Every structure is written in structure tokens, then in C-alpha cells.
PDB file of C-alpha atoms in Angstrom:
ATOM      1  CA  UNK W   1       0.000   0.000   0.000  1.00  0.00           C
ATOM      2  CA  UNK W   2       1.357   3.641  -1.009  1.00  0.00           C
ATOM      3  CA  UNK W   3       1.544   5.768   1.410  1.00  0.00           C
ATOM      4  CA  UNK W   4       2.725   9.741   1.675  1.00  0.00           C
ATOM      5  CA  UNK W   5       2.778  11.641   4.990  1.00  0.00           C
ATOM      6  CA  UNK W   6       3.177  14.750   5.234  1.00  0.00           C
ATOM      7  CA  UNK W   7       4.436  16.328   8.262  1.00  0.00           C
ATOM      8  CA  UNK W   8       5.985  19.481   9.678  1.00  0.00           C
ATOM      9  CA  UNK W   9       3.250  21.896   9.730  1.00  0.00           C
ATOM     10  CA  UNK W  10       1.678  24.506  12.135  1.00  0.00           C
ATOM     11  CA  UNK W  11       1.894  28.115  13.287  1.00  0.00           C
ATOM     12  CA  UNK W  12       4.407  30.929  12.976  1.00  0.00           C
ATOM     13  CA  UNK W  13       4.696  34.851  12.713  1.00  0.00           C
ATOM     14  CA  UNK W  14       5.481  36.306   9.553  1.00  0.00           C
ATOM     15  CA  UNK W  15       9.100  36.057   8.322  1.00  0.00           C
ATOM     16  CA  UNK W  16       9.426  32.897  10.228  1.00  0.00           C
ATOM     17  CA  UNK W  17      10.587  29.229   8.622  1.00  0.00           C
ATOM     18  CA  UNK W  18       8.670  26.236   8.756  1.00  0.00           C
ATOM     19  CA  UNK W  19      10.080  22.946   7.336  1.00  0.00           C
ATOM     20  CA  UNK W  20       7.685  20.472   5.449  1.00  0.00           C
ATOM     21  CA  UNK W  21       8.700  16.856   5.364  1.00  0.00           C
ATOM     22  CA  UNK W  22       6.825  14.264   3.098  1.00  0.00           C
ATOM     23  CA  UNK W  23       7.632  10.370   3.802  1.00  0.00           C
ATOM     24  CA  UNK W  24       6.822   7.932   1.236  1.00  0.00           C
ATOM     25  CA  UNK W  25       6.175   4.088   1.697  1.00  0.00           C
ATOM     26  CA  UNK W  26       4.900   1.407  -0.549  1.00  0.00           C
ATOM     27  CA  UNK W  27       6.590   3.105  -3.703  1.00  0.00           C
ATOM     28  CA  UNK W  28      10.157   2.887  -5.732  1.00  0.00           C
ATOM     29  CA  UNK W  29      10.818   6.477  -4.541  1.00  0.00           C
ATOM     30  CA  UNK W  30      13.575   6.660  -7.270  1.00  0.00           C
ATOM     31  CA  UNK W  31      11.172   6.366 -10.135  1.00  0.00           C
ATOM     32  CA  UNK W  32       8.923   9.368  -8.745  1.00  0.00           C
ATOM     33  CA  UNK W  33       9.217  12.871  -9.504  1.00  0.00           C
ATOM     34  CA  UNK W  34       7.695  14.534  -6.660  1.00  0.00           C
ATOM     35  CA  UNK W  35       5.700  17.690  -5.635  1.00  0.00           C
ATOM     36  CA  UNK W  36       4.251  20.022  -3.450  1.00  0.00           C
ATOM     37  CA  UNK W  37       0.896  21.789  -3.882  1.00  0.00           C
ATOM     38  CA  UNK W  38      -1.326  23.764  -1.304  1.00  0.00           C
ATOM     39  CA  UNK W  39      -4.642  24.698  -0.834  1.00  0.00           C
ATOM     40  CA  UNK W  40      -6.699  27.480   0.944  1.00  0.00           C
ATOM     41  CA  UNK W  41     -10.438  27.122   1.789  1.00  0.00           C
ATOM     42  CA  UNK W  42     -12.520  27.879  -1.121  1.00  0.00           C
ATOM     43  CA  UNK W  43     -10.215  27.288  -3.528  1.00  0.00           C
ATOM     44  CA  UNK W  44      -8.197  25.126  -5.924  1.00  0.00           C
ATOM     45  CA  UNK W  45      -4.857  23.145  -5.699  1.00  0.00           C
ATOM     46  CA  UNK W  46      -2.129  25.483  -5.828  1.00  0.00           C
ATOM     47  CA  UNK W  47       1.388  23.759  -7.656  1.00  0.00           C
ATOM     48  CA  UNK W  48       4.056  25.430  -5.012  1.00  0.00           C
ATOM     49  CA  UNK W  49       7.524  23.241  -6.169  1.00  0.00           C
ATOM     50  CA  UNK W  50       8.478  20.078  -8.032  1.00  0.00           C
ATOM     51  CA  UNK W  51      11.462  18.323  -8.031  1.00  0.00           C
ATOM     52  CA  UNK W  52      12.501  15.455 -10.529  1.00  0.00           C
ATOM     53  CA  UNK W  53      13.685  11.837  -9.657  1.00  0.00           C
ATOM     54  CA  UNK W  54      17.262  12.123  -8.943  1.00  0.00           C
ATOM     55  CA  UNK W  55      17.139  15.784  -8.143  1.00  0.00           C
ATOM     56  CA  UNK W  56      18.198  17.152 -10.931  1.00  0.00           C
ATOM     57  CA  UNK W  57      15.771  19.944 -11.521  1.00  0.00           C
ATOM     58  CA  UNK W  58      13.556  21.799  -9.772  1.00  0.00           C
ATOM     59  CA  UNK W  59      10.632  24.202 -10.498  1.00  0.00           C
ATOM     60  CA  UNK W  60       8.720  27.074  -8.381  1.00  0.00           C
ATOM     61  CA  UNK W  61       5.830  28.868  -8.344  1.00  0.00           C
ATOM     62  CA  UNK W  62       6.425  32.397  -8.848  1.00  0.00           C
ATOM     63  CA  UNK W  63       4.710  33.176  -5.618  1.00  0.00           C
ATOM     64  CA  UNK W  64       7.466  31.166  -3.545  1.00  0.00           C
ATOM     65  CA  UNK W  65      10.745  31.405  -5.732  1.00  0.00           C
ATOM     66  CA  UNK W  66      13.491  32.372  -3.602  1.00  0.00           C
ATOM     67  CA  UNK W  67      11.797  31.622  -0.224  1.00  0.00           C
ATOM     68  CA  UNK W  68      10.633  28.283  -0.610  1.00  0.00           C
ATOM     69  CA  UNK W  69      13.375  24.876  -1.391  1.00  0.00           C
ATOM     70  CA  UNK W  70      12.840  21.926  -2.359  1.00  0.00           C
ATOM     71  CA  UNK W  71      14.765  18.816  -1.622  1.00  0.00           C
ATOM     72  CA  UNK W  72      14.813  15.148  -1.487  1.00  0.00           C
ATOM     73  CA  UNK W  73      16.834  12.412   0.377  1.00  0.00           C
ATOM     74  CA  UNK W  74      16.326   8.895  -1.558  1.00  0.00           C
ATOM     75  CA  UNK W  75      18.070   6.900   1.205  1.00  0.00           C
ATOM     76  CA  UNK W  76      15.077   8.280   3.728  1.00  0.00           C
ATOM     77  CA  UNK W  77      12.424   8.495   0.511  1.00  0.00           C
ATOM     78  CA  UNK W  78      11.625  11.662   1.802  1.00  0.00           C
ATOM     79  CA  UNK W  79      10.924  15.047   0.081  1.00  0.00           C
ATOM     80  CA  UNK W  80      11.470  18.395   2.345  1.00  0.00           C
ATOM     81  CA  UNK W  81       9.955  21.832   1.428  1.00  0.00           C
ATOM     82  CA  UNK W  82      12.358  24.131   3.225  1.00  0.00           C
ATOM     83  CA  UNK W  83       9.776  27.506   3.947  1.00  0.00           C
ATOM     84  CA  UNK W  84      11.880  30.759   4.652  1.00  0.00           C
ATOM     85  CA  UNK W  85      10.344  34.248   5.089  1.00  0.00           C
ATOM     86  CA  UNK W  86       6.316  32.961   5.494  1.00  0.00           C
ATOM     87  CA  UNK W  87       3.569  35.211   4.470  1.00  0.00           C
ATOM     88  CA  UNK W  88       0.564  35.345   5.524  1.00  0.00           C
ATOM     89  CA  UNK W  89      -0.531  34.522   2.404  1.00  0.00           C
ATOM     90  CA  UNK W  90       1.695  31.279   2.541  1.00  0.00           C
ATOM     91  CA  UNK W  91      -1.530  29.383   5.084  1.00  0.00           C
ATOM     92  CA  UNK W  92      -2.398  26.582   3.426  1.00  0.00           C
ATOM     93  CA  UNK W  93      -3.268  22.791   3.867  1.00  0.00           C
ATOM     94  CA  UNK W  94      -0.019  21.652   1.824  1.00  0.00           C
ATOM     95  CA  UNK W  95       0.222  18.589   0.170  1.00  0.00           C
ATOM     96  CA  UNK W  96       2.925  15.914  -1.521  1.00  0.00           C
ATOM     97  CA  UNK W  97       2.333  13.948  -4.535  1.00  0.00           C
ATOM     98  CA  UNK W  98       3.901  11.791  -6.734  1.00  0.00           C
ATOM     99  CA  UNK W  99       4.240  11.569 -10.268  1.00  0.00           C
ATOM    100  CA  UNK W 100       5.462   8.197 -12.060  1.00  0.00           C
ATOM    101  CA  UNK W 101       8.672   9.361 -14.257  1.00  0.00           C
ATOM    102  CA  UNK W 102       7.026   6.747 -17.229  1.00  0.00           C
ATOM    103  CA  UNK W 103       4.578  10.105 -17.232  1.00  0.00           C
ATOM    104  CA  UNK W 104       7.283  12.188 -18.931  1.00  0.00           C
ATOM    105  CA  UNK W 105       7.816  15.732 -17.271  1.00  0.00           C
ATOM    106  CA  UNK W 106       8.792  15.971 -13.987  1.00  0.00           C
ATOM    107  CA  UNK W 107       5.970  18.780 -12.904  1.00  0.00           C
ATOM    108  CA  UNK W 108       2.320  19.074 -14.189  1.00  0.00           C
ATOM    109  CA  UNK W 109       0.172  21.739 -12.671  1.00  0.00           C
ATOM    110  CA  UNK W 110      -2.912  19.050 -13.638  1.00  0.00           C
ATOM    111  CA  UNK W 111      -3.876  17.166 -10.400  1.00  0.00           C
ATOM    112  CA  UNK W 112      -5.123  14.400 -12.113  1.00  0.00           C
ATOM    113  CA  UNK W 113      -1.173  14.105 -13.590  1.00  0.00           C
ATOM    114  CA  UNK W 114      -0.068  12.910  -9.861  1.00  0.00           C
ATOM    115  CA  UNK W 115      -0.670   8.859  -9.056  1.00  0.00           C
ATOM    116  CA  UNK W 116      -0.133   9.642  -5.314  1.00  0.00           C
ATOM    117  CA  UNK W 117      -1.314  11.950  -2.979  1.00  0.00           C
ATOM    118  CA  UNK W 118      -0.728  12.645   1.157  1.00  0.00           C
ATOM    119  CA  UNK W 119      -3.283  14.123   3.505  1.00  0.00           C
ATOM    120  CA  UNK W 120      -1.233  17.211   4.201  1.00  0.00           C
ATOM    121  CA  UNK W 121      -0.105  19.128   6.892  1.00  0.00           C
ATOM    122  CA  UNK W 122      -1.760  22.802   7.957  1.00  0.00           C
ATOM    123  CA  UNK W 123       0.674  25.581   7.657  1.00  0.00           C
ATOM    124  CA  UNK W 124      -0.761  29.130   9.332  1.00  0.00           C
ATOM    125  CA  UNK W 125       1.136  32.154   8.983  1.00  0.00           C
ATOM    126  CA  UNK W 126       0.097  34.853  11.692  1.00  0.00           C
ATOM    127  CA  UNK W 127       0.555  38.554  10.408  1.00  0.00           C
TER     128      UNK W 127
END
């Protein structure tokens, strides 16, 4: 059974760092590129960072470029979302999912693109 968990979530002040870990289980880790999306009541998915199988590339949303990283460790099969200088703006159920490599690019903006999903983990930026 697949499994991603998403962890590392909760409450800071503004201009404060929050690190996002997602855990995956039940998968060859190496042949998923993975993401991270978020969502805010009321409204759609929101792609916030990609990263390919074997870290070669990455890709942000314009929103989070140069505050947000992400990262992976294959030996843990874990992908990280490193969160510097929050925003209010940043609050958001965030989620991991994983895309199957056989899929061809390593980021899609389409939900329906990603095989697996986690539950997420709330993130709540106080102003």
C-alpha cells in the first residue's frame, strides 16, 4: 500500500521558517518525480515546487521562488519543502504527490497528472 505523509506543519509569525517533510512508503521512490501543492479554503490546488527523480531539476511557483526549497533524500524516501520568510498569504493545507517518471515531465500543474497523494499538513502564517 502507497503511502505519503506529510508532516511538519503549524503556526508561525510572519518572516518565520517552517520545514515540510513528506515520507513515502509502498513506492520505488527513485522512479517518482515529486511535488508540493497547497490549498486554501474555497479554492483550488495550488502547484508550489516540483522536483525530478534524482534531483536534478527543480521548479517554483512564482509566488514562492526564492523563499521556498525543495529537496529530497532517496536513502530516507523523503521530500522536504524548506519555507523561509512565510507570508501570511503562505496558510495553506499543503500537500505531496507523486508523479510516475514513465509520465514524462517531472511537474504538471494538472492534479489528475499525480498517481499519489498525502493528507497534508496545515501551515498558518500569523501577520
Amino acid at each position: 500500500q502507497v503511502q505519503l505523509v506529510e508532516s511538519g506543519g503549524g503556526l508561525v509569525q510572519a518572516g518565520g521558517s517552517l520545514r515540510l517533510s513528506c515520507t513515502a512508503s509502498g513506492l520505488e521512490f527513485s522512479q517518482y518525480h515529486m511535488s508540493w501543492f497547497r490549498q486554501t479554503p474555497g479554492k483550488e490546488h495550488e502547484f508550489v515546487a516540483a522536483i525530478s527523480r534524482i534531483s536534478e531539476r527543480t521548479h517554483y511557483a512564482d509566488s514562492v521562488t526564492g523563499r521556498f526549497t525543495i529537496s529530497r533524500d532517496a536513502a530516507k524516501s523523503t521530500v522536504s519543502l524548506q519555507m523561509n520568510n512565510l507570508k501570511p498569504e503562505d496558510s495553506a493545507v499543503y500537500y505531496c504527490a507523486a508523479r510516475s517518471f514513465r509520465r514524462g515531465t517531472y511537474y504538471s500543474f494538472r492534479l489528475d497528472d499525480y498517481t499519489y497523494w498525502g493528507r497534508g499538513t496545515g501551515v498558518t502564517v500569523s501577520s
